[in-house]
Short mmCIF file of C-alpha atoms in Angstrom, two decimals:
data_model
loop_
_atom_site.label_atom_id
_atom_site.label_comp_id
_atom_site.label_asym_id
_atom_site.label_seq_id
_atom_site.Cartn_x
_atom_site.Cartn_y
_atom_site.Cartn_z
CA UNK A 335 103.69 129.29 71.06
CA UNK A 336 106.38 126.53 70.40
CA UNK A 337 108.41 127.66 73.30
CA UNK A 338 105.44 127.41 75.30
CA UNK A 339 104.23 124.03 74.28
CA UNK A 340 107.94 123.29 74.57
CA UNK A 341 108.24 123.90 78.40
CA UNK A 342 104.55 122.04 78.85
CA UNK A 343 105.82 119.15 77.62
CA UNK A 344 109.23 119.30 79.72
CA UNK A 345 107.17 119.86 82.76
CA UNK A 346 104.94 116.64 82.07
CA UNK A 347 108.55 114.69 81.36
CA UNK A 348 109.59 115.73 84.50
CA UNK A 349 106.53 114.77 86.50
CA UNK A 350 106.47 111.16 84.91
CA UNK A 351 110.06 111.03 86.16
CA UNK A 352 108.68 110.65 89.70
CA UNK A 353 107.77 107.19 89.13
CA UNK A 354 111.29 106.54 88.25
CA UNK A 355 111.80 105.82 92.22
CA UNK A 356 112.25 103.12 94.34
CA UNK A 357 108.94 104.50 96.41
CA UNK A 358 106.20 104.64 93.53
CA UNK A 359 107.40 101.65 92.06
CA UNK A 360 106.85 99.58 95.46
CA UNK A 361 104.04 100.90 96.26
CA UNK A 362 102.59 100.53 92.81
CA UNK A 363 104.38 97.42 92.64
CA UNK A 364 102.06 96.03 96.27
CA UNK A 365 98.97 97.71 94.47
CA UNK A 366 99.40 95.53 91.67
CA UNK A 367 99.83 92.27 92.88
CA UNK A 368 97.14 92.75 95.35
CA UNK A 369 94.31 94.06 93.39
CA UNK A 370 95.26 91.39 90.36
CA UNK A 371 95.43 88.23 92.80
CA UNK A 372 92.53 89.52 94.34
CA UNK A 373 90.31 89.40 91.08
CA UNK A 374 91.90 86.09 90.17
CA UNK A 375 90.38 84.77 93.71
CA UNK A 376 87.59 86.73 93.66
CA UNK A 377 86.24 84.61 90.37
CA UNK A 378 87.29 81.62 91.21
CA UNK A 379 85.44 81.55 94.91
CA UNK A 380 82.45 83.74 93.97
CA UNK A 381 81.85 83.82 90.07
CA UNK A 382 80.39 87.09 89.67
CA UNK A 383 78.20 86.75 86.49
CA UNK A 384 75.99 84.11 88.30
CA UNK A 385 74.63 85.67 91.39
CA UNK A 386 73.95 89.44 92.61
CA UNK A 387 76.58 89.08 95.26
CA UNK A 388 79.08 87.95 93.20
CA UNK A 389 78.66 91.11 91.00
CA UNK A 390 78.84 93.56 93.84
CA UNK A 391 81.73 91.78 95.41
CA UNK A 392 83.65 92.38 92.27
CA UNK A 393 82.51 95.41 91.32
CA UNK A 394 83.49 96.58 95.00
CA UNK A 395 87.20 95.20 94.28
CA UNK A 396 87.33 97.49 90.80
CA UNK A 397 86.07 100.24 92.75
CA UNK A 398 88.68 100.24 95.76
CA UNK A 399 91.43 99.91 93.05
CA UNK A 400 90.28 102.99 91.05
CA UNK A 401 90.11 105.14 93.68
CA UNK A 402 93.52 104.04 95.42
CA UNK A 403 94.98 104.65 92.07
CA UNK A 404 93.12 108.17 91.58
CA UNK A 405 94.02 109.87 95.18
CA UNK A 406 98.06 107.94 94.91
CA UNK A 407 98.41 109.97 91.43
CA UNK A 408 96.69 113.07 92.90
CA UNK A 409 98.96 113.41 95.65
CA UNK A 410 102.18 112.58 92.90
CA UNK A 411 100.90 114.72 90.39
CA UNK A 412 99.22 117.64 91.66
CA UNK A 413 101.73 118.28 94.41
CA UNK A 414 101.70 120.22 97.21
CA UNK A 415 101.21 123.57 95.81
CA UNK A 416 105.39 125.93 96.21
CA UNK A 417 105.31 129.62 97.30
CA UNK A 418 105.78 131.53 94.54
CA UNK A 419 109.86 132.50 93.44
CA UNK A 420 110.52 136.16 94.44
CA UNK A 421 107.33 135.99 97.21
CA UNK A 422 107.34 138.19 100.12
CA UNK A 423 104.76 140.14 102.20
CA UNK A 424 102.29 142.98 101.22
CA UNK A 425 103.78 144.94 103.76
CA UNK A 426 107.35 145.35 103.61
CA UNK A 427 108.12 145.66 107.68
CA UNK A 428 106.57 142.25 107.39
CA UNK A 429 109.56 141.37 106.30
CA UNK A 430 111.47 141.14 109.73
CA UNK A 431 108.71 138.18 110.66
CA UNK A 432 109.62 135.64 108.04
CA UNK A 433 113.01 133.80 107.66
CA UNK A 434 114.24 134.26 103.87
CA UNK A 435 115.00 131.04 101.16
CA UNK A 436 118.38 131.60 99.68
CA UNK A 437 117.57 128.61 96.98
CA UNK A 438 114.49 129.90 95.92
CA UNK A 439 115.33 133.76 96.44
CA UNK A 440 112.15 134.57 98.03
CA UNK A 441 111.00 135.31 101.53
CA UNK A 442 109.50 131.52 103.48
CA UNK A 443 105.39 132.09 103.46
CA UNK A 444 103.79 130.88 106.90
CA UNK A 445 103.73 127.14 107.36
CA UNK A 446 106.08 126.92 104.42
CA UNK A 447 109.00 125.01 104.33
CA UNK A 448 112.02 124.34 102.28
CA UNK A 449 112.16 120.75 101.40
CA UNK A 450 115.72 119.85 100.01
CA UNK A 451 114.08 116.69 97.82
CA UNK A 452 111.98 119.15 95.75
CA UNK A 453 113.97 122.05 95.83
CA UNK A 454 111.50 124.92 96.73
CA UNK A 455 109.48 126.24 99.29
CA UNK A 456 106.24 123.90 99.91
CA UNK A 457 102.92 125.66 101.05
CA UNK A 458 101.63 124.27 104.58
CA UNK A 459 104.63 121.67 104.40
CA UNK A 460 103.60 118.52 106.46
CA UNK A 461 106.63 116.18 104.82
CA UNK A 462 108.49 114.82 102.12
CA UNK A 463 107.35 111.38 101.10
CA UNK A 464 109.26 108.48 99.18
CA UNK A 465 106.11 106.46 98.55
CA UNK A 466 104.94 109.27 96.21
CA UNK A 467 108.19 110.61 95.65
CA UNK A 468 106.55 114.09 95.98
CA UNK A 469 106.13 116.52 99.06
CA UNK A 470 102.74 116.24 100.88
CA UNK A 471 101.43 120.03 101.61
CA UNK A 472 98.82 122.60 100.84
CA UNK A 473 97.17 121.32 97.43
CA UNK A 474 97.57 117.19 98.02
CA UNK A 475 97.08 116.54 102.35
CA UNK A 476 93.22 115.34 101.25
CA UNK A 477 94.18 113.24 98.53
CA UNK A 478 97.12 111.91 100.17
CA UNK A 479 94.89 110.91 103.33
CA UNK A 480 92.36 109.75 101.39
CA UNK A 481 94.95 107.20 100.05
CA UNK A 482 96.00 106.54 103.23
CA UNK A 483 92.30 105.43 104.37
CA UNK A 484 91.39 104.11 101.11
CA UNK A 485 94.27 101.49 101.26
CA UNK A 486 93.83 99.52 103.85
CA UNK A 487 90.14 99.24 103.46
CA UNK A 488 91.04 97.75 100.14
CA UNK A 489 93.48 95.29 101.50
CA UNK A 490 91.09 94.40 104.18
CA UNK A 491 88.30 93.35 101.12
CA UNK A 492 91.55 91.35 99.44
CA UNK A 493 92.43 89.76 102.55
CA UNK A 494 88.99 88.38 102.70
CA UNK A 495 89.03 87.27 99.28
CA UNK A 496 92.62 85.24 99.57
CA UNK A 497 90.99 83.55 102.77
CA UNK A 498 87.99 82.64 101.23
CA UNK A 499 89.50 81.20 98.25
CA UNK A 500 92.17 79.34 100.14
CA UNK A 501 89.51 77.69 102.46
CA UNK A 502 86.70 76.73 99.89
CA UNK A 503 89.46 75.76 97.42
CA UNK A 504 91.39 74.03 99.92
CA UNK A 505 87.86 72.14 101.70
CA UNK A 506 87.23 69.41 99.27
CA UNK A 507 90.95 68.62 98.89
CA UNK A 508 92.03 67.33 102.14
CA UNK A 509 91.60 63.90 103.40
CA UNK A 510 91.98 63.27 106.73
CA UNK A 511 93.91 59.41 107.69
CA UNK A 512 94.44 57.61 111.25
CA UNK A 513 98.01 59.19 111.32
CA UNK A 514 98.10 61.72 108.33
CA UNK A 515 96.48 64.32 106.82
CA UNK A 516 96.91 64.73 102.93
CA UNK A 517 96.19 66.89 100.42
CA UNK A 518 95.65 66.81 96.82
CA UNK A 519 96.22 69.82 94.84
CA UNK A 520 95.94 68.24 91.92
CA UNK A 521 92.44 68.85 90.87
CA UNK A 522 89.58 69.91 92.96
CA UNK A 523 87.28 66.84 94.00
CA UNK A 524 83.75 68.86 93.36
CA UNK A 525 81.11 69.31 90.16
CA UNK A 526 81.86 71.70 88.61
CA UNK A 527 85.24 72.05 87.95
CA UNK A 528 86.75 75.22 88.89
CA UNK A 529 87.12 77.92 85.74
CA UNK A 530 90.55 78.56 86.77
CA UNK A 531 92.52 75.97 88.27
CA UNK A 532 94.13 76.45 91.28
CA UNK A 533 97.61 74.79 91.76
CA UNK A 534 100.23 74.90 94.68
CA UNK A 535 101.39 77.76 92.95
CA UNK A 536 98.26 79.65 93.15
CA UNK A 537 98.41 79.05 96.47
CA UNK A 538 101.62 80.31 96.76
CA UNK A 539 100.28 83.37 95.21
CA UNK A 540 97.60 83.90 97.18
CA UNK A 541 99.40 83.18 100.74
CA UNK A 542 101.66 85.80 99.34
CA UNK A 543 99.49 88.45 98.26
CA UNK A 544 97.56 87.52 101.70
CA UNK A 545 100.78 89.00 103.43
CA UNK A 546 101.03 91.84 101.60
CA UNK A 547 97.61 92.98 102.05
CA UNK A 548 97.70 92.55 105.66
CA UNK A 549 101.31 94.36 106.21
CA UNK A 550 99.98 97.23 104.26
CA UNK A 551 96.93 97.50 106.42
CA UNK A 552 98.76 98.25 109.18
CA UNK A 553 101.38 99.81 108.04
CA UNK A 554 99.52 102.56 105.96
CA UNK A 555 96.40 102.29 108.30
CA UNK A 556 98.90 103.70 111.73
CA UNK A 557 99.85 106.27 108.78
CA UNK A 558 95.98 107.39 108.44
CA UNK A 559 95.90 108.16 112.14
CA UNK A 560 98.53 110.03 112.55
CA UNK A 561 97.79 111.72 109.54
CA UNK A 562 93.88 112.85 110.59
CA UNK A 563 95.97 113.41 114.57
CA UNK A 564 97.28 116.54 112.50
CA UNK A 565 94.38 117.69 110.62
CA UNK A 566 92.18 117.19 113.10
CA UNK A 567 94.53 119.97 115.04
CA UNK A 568 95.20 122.06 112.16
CA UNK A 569 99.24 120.90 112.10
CA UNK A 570 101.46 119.41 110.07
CA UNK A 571 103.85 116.98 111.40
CA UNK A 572 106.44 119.98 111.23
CA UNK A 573 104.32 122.20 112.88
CA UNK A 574 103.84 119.75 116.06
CA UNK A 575 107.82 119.65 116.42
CA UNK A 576 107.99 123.72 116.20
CA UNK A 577 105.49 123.43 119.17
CA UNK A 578 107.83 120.81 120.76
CA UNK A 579 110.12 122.78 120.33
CA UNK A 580 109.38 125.74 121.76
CA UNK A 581 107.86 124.45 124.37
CA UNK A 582 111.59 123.33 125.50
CA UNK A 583 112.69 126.73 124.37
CA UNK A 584 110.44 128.41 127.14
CA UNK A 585 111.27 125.58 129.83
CA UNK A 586 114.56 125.94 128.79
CA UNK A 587 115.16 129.96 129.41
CA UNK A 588 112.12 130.03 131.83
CA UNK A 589 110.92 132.93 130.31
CA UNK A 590 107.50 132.40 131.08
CA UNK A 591 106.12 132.78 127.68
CA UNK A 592 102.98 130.95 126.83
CA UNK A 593 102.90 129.62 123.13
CA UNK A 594 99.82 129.28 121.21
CA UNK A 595 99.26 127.46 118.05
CA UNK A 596 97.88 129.87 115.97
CA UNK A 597 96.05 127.93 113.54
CA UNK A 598 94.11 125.61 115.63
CA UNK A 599 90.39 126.99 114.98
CA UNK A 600 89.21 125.12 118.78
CA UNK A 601 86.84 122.87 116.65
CA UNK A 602 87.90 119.37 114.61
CA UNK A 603 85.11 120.11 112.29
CA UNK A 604 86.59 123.45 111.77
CA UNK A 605 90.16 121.90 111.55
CA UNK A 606 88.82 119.27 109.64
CA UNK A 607 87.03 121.73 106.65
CA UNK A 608 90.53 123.24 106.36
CA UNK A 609 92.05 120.29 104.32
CA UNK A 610 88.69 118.37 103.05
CA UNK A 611 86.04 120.01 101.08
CA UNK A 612 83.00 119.19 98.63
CA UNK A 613 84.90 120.80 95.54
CA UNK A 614 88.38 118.75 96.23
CA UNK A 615 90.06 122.55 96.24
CA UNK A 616 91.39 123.26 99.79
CA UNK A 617 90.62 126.47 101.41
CA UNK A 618 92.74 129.72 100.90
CA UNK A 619 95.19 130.34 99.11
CA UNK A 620 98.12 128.32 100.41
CA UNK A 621 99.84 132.12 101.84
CA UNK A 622 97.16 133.20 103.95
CA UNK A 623 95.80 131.11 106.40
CA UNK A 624 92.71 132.35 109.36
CA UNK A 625 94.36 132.03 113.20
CA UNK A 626 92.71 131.86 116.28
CA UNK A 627 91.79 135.15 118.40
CA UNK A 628 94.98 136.44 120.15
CA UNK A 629 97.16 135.42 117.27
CA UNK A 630 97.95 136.99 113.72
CA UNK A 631 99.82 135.73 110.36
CA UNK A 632 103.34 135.67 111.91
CA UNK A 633 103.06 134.58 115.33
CA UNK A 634 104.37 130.80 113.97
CA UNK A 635 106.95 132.09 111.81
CA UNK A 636 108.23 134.24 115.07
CA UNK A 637 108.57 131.67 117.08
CA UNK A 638 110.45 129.64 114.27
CA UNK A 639 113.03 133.20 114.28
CA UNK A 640 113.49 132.34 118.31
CA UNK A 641 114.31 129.24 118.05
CA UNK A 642 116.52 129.80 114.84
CA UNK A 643 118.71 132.27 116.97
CA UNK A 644 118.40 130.16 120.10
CA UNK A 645 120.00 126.89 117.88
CA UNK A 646 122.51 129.26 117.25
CA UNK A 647 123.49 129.96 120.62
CA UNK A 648 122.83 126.27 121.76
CA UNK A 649 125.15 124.83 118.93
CA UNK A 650 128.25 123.55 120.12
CA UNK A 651 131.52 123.33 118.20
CA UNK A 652 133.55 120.17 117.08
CA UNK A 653 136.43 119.40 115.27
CA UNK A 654 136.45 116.18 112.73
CA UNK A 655 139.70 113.95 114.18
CA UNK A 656 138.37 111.09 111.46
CA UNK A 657 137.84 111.07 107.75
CA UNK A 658 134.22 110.09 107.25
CA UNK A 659 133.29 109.14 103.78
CA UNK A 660 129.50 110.23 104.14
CA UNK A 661 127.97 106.59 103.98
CA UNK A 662 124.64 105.96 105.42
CA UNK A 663 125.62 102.80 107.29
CA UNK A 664 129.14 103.01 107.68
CA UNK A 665 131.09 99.61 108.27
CA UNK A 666 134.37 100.52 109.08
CA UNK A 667 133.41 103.57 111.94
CA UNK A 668 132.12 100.66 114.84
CA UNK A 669 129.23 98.16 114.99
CA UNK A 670 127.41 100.51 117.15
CA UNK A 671 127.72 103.39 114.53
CA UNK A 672 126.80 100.88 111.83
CA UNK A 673 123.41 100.13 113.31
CA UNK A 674 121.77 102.65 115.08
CA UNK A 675 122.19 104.70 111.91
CA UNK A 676 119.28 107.76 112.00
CA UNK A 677 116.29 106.38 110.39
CA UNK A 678 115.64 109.31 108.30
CA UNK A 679 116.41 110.68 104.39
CA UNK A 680 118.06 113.59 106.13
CA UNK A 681 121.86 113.54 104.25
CA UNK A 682 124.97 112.48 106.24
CA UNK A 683 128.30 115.09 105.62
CA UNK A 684 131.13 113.62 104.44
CA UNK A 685 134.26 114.71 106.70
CA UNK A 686 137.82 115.40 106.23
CA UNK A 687 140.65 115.50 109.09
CA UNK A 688 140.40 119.19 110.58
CA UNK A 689 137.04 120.08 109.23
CA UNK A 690 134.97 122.54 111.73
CA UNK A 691 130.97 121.78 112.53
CA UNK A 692 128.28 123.13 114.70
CA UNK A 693 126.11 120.27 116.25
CA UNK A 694 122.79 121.39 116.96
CA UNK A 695 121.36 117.98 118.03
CA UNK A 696 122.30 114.60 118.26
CA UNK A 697 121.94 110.97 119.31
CA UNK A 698 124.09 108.34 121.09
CA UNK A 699 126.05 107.22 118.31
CA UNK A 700 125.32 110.40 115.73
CA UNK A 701 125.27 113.88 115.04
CA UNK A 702 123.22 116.57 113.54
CA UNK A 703 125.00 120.12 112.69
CA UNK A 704 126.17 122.07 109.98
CA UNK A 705 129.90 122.00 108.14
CA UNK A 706 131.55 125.42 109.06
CA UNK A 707 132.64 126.44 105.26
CA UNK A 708 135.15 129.25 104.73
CA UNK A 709 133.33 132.51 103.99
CA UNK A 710 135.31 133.98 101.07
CA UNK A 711 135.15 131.11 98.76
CA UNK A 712 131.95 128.74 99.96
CA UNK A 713 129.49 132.55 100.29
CA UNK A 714 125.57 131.70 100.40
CA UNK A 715 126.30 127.83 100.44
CA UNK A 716 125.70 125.55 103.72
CA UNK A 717 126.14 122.13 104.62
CA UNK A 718 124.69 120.34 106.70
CA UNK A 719 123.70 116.63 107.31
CA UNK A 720 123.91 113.77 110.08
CA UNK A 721 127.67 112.32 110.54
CA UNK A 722 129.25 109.51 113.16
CA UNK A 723 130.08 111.02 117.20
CA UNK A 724 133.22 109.31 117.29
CA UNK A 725 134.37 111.27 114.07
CA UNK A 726 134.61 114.65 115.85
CA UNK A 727 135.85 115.79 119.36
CA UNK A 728 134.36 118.79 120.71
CA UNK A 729 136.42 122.02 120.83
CA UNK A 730 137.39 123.43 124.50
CA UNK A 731 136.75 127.09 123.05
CA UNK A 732 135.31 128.70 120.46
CA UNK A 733 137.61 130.44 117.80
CA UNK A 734 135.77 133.38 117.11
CA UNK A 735 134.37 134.15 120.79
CA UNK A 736 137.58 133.23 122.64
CA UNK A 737 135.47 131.94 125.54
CA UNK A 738 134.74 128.02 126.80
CA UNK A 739 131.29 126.85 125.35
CA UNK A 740 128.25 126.05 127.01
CA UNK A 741 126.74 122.83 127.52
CA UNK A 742 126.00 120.40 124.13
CA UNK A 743 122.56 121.02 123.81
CA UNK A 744 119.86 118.43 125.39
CA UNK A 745 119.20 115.69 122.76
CA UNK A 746 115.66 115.66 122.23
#
């Protein structure tokens, strides 16, 4: 029983440690100032405790707040629901259908993914993300979107409030002259007297928290689309770059395949019932999911085997002819290295002189591939990251096959 309670109460330390990150503490940090400015306003331009209005207006602001704060720890907390260690199909000739997780020693569910942040295999995967320092998958996609839509309709109530109180604070104050206009923020020239005064540095505040609020509506509001974009097809945002992806696979090899997403049910209500539900509890199980006729449980996770062998064939081989120390922006490899940097948490490989990779894609100024590690001593470990073009040189022929290499591959 001690043991037990022992490992409960590690678990809960290591959860709390998620705040410990530069995401949760902005975004808690933006939260903060704009919900606490906003009450500050929100009594000085309409006193709630003297008319019905007033009340609901405040009560309102309490209420976004509480529910932001409720659906942001959902989606930290609860997670995104991993595929069980040691996991693999009833049937065993299933087995051939799904790619296998070295890390977590356990056979890749479909639409699971290994996310290198978290460590394990994440059920319905859509992406890792910093703001809640936490995966976003199976068990947390509603309460994450409802974040998403619940924010900016929050900041959009603030943002009404910091007007408001800037203009009817801000009205009896100004003075208009034949060649000036001047304002006194000394005291407000009206009966009564405001409860709390309201200095230049209040409106400092309040211009301030003004910008927030409005920077976080869009922001997070473009977020909420493309989030409900991908429910609203049954996807994840990995799941529409498979389909990418093998769309260019079959234009590529004109094989004359025609891929279909298996999970799209041909309704957005349908879609839609998949991730939100009365009970909060999405449907399923997280390892099982229902496909469309024509399809079955693997016909994702085959297409994800294809393409896996095809960015084997595709890779091309280069040899490092710079040491690279692994730095995100690096200063001394060029300006145009420094930045067009990818804009992604994806690591960067730190290169020696001599060191063999495999690019698999690329952009003008970067690459994406793995580190080719020597079998005997490096066995089950891989490498891979982003790291600078002008690092490597590609090799005329490939060691092993003896023969010139194709083309690089197509950058996407």
């Amino acid at each position: 029983m001690g043991a037990l309670c022992s490992v409960i109460r590690f678990e809960n330390l290591q959860e709390l440690k998620r705040l410990c990150h530069w995401g949760p503490i902005i975004a808690l940090g933006v939260i903060a100032i704009c919900s606490t400015m906003a009450m500050i306003d929100a009594v000085m331009w309409y006193w709630p405790l003297d008319t019905t209005g007033g009340s609901v207006n405040f009560i309102m602001l309490i209420n976004w707040t509480v529910m932001i704060l409720y659906n942001y720890f959902n989606a930290m907390f609860i997670g995104p629901g991993y595929v069980p260690l040691g996991w693999k199909p009833e049937k065993s000739q299933d087995c051939m259908y799904v790619q296998y997780c070295k890390v977590c020693q356990s056979y890749k569910a479909p639409r699971s993914h290994h996310c290198r942040k978290c460590n394990r295999c994440v059920m319905k995967m859509d992406h890792h993300c910093p703001w809640i320092n936490n995966c976003c998958g199976y068990q947390n996609h509603a309460s994450f979107t409802l974040f998403l839509l619940l924010a900016p309709l929050g900041c959009i109530h603030a943002s009404f409030i910091f007007v408001m109180t800037m203009y009817t604070q801000l009205y009896n104050r100004i003075s208009f002259g034949w060649s000036s206009v001047k304002i006194d923020m000394s005291a407000a020239k009206r009966d009564p007297l405001p409860i709390i005064p309201f200095g230049l540095s209040a409106f400092a505040a309040s211009l301030f928290a003004l910008g927030l609020a409005l920077g976080t509506t869009i922001a997070v509001g473009m977020l909420f689309i493309i989030q409900m974009k991908v429910i609203l097809r049954n996807k994840t945002s990995i799941e529409s770059w498979i389909e990418d992806k093998a769309k260019d696979r079959i234009q590529y090899y004109k094989t004359g395949e025609i891929f279909i997403f298996p999970y799209d049910m041909g309704s957005k209500w349908k879609n839609f019932k998949q991730v939100f539900t009365w009970s909060g509890i999405p449907e399923g199980d997280g390892l099982e999911w229902p496909v469309r006729e024509g399809c079955h449980q693997y016909t994702l996770t085959i297409e994800q085997l294809k393409q896996k062998a095809d960015k084997r064939v595709r890779s091309v081989r280069y040899r490092a002819i710079e040491d690279y120390s692994g730095a995100c922006c690096p200063v001394t490899k060029g300006v145009k290295t420094f930045f067009t940097t990818p804009c992604t948490e994806e690591p960067r490989i730190a290169l020696c002189k001599g060191d063999l990779l495999l690019a698999t894609r690329g952009l003008k100024h970067w690459m994406y591939g793995d580190k080719v590690l020597d079998s005997t001593t490096d066995a089950g470990m891989r490498v891979r990251g982003w790291f600078p073009r002008k690092c490597v040189e590609k090799c005329l022929y490939d060691s092993e096959m003896d023969q010139p290499l194709d083309g690089e591959k197509k950058n996407r």
